[in-house]
Short mmCIF file of C-alpha atoms and ligand atoms in Angstrom, two decimals:
data_model
loop_
_atom_site.label_atom_id
_atom_site.label_comp_id
_atom_site.label_asym_id
_atom_site.label_seq_id
_atom_site.Cartn_x
_atom_site.Cartn_y
_atom_site.Cartn_z
CA MET N 1 -1.58 -22.99 4.95
CA SER N 2 -3.41 -25.18 2.46
CA ALA N 3 -2.72 -26.51 -1.03
CA ALA N 4 -0.99 -24.44 -3.69
CA ALA N 5 -3.29 -22.45 -5.96
CA GLY N 6 -2.83 -24.63 -9.05
CA PRO N 7 -1.54 -24.09 -12.57
CA HIS N 8 -3.48 -20.93 -13.37
CA GLY N 9 -1.71 -18.65 -10.92
CA PRO N 10 -0.30 -15.31 -12.04
CA ARG N 11 2.76 -15.27 -14.29
CA LEU N 12 5.41 -12.99 -12.86
CA PRO N 13 8.61 -11.88 -14.60
CA PRO N 14 12.01 -12.62 -13.08
CA PRO N 15 13.35 -11.93 -10.50
CA TYR N 16 10.02 -12.67 -8.76
CA ARG N 17 9.57 -16.17 -7.36
CA LEU N 18 5.92 -16.90 -6.78
CA LEU N 19 4.62 -19.02 -3.93
CA ALA N 20 0.92 -19.48 -4.75
CA LEU N 21 -1.32 -20.61 -1.91
CA ASP N 22 -5.02 -21.22 -1.68
CA SER N 23 -5.87 -20.30 1.90
CA VAL N 24 -3.51 -18.95 4.52
CA ALA N 25 -3.78 -17.20 7.89
CA SER N 26 -1.76 -14.22 6.62
CA THR N 27 0.70 -13.95 3.74
CA MET N 28 2.80 -11.82 6.14
CA ASP N 29 3.39 -14.83 8.40
CA GLU N 30 4.32 -17.14 5.52
CA ALA N 31 6.67 -14.53 4.09
CA ARG N 32 8.28 -13.91 7.48
CA ARG N 33 8.91 -17.62 7.96
CA LEU N 34 10.49 -17.85 4.49
CA ALA N 35 12.55 -14.69 5.02
CA GLU N 36 13.89 -16.07 8.31
CA GLU N 37 14.84 -19.27 6.46
CA GLY N 38 16.84 -17.17 3.97
CA ALA N 39 14.38 -16.83 1.05
CA GLU N 40 15.70 -14.60 -1.69
CA GLU N 41 14.59 -11.06 -2.39
CA GLY N 42 11.72 -11.22 -4.90
CA THR N 43 9.97 -14.16 -3.25
CA LEU N 44 6.28 -13.29 -3.41
CA VAL N 45 3.67 -15.10 -1.35
CA TRP N 46 0.20 -14.85 -2.92
CA ALA N 47 -2.98 -16.34 -1.49
CA ARG N 48 -6.56 -16.53 -2.73
CA GLU N 49 -7.90 -15.91 0.77
CA GLN N 50 -6.59 -15.11 4.24
CA ARG N 51 -8.18 -16.28 7.45
CA GLY N 52 -6.34 -13.79 9.66
CA GLY N 53 -5.35 -10.92 7.38
CA ARG N 54 -3.77 -7.98 9.21
CA GLY N 55 -3.93 -4.28 8.50
CA ARG N 56 -2.09 -1.27 9.89
CA LEU N 57 -2.60 -0.13 13.46
CA GLY N 58 -3.45 -3.65 14.66
CA ARG N 59 -6.61 -3.88 12.57
CA ASN N 60 -7.94 -6.93 10.74
CA TRP N 61 -7.87 -6.97 6.95
CA TYR N 62 -11.03 -8.29 5.31
CA SER N 63 -9.76 -11.16 3.13
CA PRO N 64 -12.41 -13.25 1.34
CA ARG N 65 -11.78 -15.00 -1.99
CA GLY N 66 -11.92 -12.69 -5.01
CA ASN N 67 -9.52 -10.00 -3.75
CA LEU N 68 -5.74 -9.74 -4.04
CA TYR N 69 -3.44 -10.57 -1.09
CA PHE N 70 0.31 -10.89 -1.31
CA THR N 71 3.56 -10.24 0.53
CA LEU N 72 6.84 -9.57 -1.24
CA ILE N 73 10.16 -10.26 0.48
CA LEU N 74 12.70 -7.48 -0.07
CA ARG N 75 16.24 -7.11 1.18
CA PRO N 76 16.92 -3.43 0.45
CA ASP N 77 20.54 -2.42 0.48
CA CYS N 78 19.96 0.96 2.09
CA PRO N 79 19.47 2.43 5.56
CA ALA N 80 16.17 1.47 7.21
CA ILE N 81 14.89 5.05 7.04
CA GLU N 82 15.19 5.01 3.23
CA ALA N 83 13.53 1.60 2.96
CA ALA N 84 10.34 3.19 4.30
CA GLN N 85 10.07 4.95 0.92
CA ILE N 86 9.16 1.56 -0.56
CA SER N 87 5.61 1.88 0.73
CA PHE N 88 5.09 5.00 -1.45
CA LEU N 89 6.70 3.21 -4.35
CA ALA N 90 4.31 0.28 -3.86
CA ALA N 91 1.29 2.59 -3.58
CA VAL N 92 2.21 4.28 -6.86
CA ALA N 93 2.81 0.90 -8.56
CA LEU N 94 -0.57 -0.36 -7.28
CA GLY N 95 -2.26 2.78 -8.60
CA GLU N 96 -0.54 2.31 -11.96
CA ALA N 97 -1.56 -1.37 -12.03
CA ILE N 98 -5.20 -0.47 -11.34
CA GLY N 99 -5.00 2.11 -14.13
CA THR N 100 -3.57 -0.50 -16.51
CA VAL N 101 -6.34 -3.06 -16.04
CA SER N 102 -9.24 -0.59 -15.73
CA PRO N 103 -11.09 1.90 -17.87
CA PRO N 104 -10.28 5.46 -16.75
CA VAL N 105 -10.86 5.59 -13.00
CA GLU N 106 -9.78 8.16 -10.45
CA VAL N 107 -6.95 6.69 -8.38
CA THR N 108 -5.63 8.82 -5.51
CA TYR N 109 -3.22 8.15 -2.64
CA LYS N 110 -3.95 8.82 1.01
CA TRP N 111 -0.98 9.27 3.31
CA PRO N 112 0.84 7.23 4.25
CA ASN N 113 -0.01 4.43 1.85
CA ASP N 114 -3.66 3.84 1.10
CA VAL N 115 -4.86 3.70 -2.48
CA LEU N 116 -8.29 5.22 -3.12
CA LEU N 117 -10.61 4.61 -6.03
CA GLN N 118 -13.14 7.39 -6.67
CA GLY N 119 -12.29 8.63 -3.15
CA SER N 120 -12.77 5.39 -1.19
CA LYS N 121 -10.12 2.94 0.02
CA VAL N 122 -9.48 0.12 -2.42
CA ALA N 123 -6.01 -1.03 -1.30
CA GLY N 124 -3.75 -0.98 1.71
CA ILE N 125 -0.07 -1.61 2.29
CA LEU N 126 1.63 -3.04 5.35
CA LEU N 127 5.38 -3.01 5.92
CA GLU N 128 7.03 -5.30 8.46
CA SER N 129 10.75 -5.80 8.89
CA ARG N 130 13.54 -7.20 10.99
CA ALA N 131 16.62 -5.12 11.66
CA ALA N 132 20.04 -6.63 11.02
CA SER N 133 21.80 -3.75 12.77
CA GLU N 134 20.91 -0.25 13.92
CA GLU N 135 21.14 0.97 10.34
CA ARG N 136 20.28 -1.99 8.12
CA LEU N 137 17.35 -4.32 7.64
CA ALA N 138 17.69 -8.10 7.41
CA TYR N 139 14.50 -8.06 5.35
CA LEU N 140 11.45 -5.97 4.59
CA LEU N 141 8.04 -7.54 4.02
CA LEU N 142 5.78 -5.57 1.71
CA GLY N 143 2.19 -6.71 2.18
CA CYS N 144 -0.54 -5.49 -0.19
CA GLY N 145 -4.25 -6.10 -0.16
CA VAL N 146 -6.54 -4.90 -2.95
CA ASN N 147 -10.34 -5.10 -2.83
CA VAL N 148 -10.93 -6.39 -6.33
CA ALA N 149 -14.40 -7.94 -5.89
CA HIS N 150 -15.38 -7.38 -2.25
CA PHE N 151 -15.02 -4.73 0.43
CA PRO N 152 -15.95 -4.49 4.11
CA GLN N 153 -19.32 -2.85 4.65
CA ASP N 154 -18.32 -0.91 7.80
CA PRO N 155 -19.03 2.75 6.82
CA GLU N 156 -16.21 3.97 9.08
CA LEU N 157 -13.67 2.26 6.84
CA LYS N 158 -15.01 4.06 3.79
CA ALA N 159 -13.88 1.18 1.59
CA THR N 160 -14.77 0.15 -1.92
CA SER N 161 -13.84 -2.50 -4.47
CA MET N 162 -12.70 -2.25 -8.07
CA HIS N 163 -15.78 -4.08 -9.32
CA PHE N 164 -18.10 -1.84 -7.29
CA GLU N 165 -16.51 1.21 -8.93
CA GLY N 166 -17.23 -0.13 -12.39
CA VAL N 167 -14.03 -2.01 -13.26
CA PRO N 168 -15.17 -4.99 -15.39
CA LYS N 169 -15.83 -8.20 -13.43
CA SER N 170 -13.47 -9.95 -15.85
CA VAL N 171 -10.53 -8.20 -14.09
CA THR N 172 -9.06 -10.76 -11.70
CA PRO N 173 -6.59 -10.62 -8.79
CA GLU N 174 -4.13 -12.57 -10.93
CA GLU N 175 -4.23 -9.99 -13.74
CA LEU N 176 -3.81 -7.17 -11.25
CA LEU N 177 -0.83 -8.87 -9.60
CA GLU N 178 0.83 -9.35 -12.98
CA ALA N 179 0.37 -5.64 -13.74
CA PHE N 180 1.63 -4.63 -10.29
CA SER N 181 4.73 -6.81 -10.64
CA ARG N 182 5.75 -4.99 -13.84
CA HIS N 183 5.05 -1.48 -12.53
CA PHE N 184 6.80 -2.20 -9.24
CA LEU N 185 9.94 -3.48 -11.00
CA SER N 186 10.15 -0.40 -13.16
CA ARG N 187 9.56 1.92 -10.17
CA VAL N 188 12.28 0.11 -8.20
CA SER N 189 14.82 0.54 -11.04
CA ARG N 190 13.99 4.24 -11.24
CA TRP N 191 14.30 4.53 -7.43
CA VAL N 192 17.73 2.90 -7.47
CA GLU N 193 18.88 5.28 -10.23
CA ASP N 194 17.19 8.54 -9.30
CA GLY N 195 16.18 8.23 -5.65
CA PHE N 196 12.84 9.09 -4.05
CA GLU N 197 12.05 12.30 -5.94
CA PRO N 198 10.28 10.75 -9.01
CA ILE N 199 8.09 8.63 -6.71
CA ARG N 200 7.41 11.56 -4.43
CA ARG N 201 6.28 13.61 -7.42
CA ALA N 202 4.12 10.80 -8.84
CA TRP N 203 2.51 10.29 -5.43
CA LEU N 204 1.91 14.02 -4.90
CA ARG N 205 0.28 14.40 -8.33
CA HIS N 206 -2.56 12.22 -7.08
CA ALA N 207 -2.42 12.90 -3.34
CA ALA N 208 -5.82 13.00 -1.63
CA GLY N 209 -6.36 16.11 0.49
CA LEU N 210 -3.21 17.96 -0.61
CA GLY N 211 -3.58 21.65 0.22
CA GLU N 212 -6.76 20.94 2.18
CA GLU N 213 -7.58 20.89 5.85
CA ILE N 214 -7.21 17.37 7.25
CA LEU N 215 -7.20 15.63 10.61
CA VAL N 216 -4.26 13.45 11.63
CA ARG N 217 -4.74 11.01 14.46
CA LEU N 218 -1.52 10.37 16.41
CA PRO N 219 -1.29 7.96 19.37
CA HIS N 220 -2.18 10.66 21.95
CA GLU N 221 -3.69 13.56 20.02
CA VAL N 222 -5.59 14.53 16.92
CA LEU N 223 -4.11 17.37 14.89
CA LYS N 224 -6.03 19.63 12.54
CA GLY N 225 -4.13 21.48 9.86
CA ARG N 226 -3.46 22.00 6.18
CA PHE N 227 -1.71 19.19 4.30
CA ARG N 228 1.21 21.16 2.77
CA ASP N 229 3.56 18.55 1.36
CA LEU N 230 5.29 15.19 1.49
CA ASP N 231 8.95 15.64 2.35
CA GLN N 232 12.04 13.85 1.05
CA GLU N 233 11.69 11.10 3.66
CA GLY N 234 7.96 10.51 3.18
CA TYR N 235 6.90 12.55 6.23
CA LEU N 236 3.65 14.49 6.03
CA LEU N 237 4.02 18.25 6.49
CA LEU N 238 1.06 19.76 8.28
CA GLU N 239 0.59 23.51 8.69
CA MET N 240 -1.23 24.26 11.92
CA ALA N 241 -3.62 27.20 12.44
CA ASP N 242 -0.87 29.21 14.20
CA GLY N 243 1.45 28.77 11.22
CA GLU N 244 3.66 26.18 12.92
CA GLU N 245 4.62 23.27 10.66
CA ARG N 246 4.46 19.73 12.08
CA ARG N 247 6.45 16.93 10.45
CA ILE N 248 4.60 13.66 10.94
CA SER N 249 6.17 10.22 10.57
CA SER N 250 3.15 8.04 11.31
CA GLY N 251 -0.53 8.46 12.01
CA GLU N 252 -3.92 8.19 10.40
CA VAL N 253 -5.29 10.84 8.09
CA PHE N 254 -8.95 11.83 7.85
CA LEU N 255 -10.02 13.88 4.85
CA THR N 256 -12.48 16.51 5.94
CA GLU N 257 -13.40 18.56 2.90
CA ARG N 258 -16.81 18.02 1.36
CA LYS N 259 -15.84 15.98 -1.70
CA HIS N 260 -14.28 13.31 0.56
CA ALA N 261 -16.81 13.35 3.38
CA ALA N 262 -18.39 10.02 4.35
CA GLY N 263 -21.87 9.65 2.97
CA ASP N 264 -21.08 11.21 -0.40
CA ARG N 265 -21.40 7.91 -2.21
C1 LIG F 301 -3.85 -1.40 5.75
O1 LIG F 301 -4.26 -1.44 6.91
O2 LIG F 301 -4.24 -0.54 4.97
C2 LIG F 301 -2.82 -2.41 5.29
C3 LIG F 301 -3.48 -3.66 4.77
C4 LIG F 301 -2.51 -4.71 4.30
C5 LIG F 301 -3.23 -5.99 3.93
C6 LIG F 301 -2.29 -6.98 3.27
S1 LIG F 301 -3.20 -8.32 2.52
C7 LIG F 301 -1.70 -9.16 2.24
C8 LIG F 301 -0.87 -8.98 3.48
N1 LIG F 301 -1.24 -9.98 4.47
C9 LIG F 301 -1.81 -9.44 5.54
O3 LIG F 301 -2.22 -10.06 6.54
N2 LIG F 301 -1.85 -8.11 5.42
C10 LIG F 301 -1.27 -7.66 4.16
#
């Protein structure tokens, strides 16, 4: 970890407590260390660059200066299975934040928690946690990365950045983080009051591939079917060709219909 990011870091409302860093291996590691030391819920580790950013499924996360990288420490007072809903909540809050700082752009969500801009991946979310008991979590780390200025050029990742999609270059990671922090707080209050349903509905309104034929890669098989719904626990419901419905808890989705196919850009 190197020096703090200086006086012009983002301004976050309470109850966030910002730890602003310049360069770090991964904000997940810093947040985990702080959470183990007892850091309060709301502690948010933000870095201008990461040297070893991690993504889902053991992948690297491209992390040069100019993009947004942060990890928020949460201590949700609910069973672990419900805490998983927080990734949908974060995806929706990220989408809302992008909408707030940008001219009209098409934000969609790809299950389980990618955020797409004009059909390509602009942000990813990583959850890590430690269990306190079978039912409860000691803490949950919510890691978010948003390609504000740069994106990896690997065509397989089908990534993009906000600036590439026409969001003004004056939009900075700091501004986006400030917008996210407000939207996330309001989504959390609504979640505490009304449960998952409002988030589920907001996510489904902009779900990529809903009703279409998709591929879902699981550890030992690839399923092809129609994306029917997101259930009350955040599982993907996939209708197979024989009419059987599969309920999927984790995997990787590939959109297959023409408007999402690679090479369209
Ligand atoms: C994904 O694979 O889509 C999840 C990407 C999560 C990246 C963020 S960037 C901030 C935090 N620190 C990391 O090392 N990863 C997460």
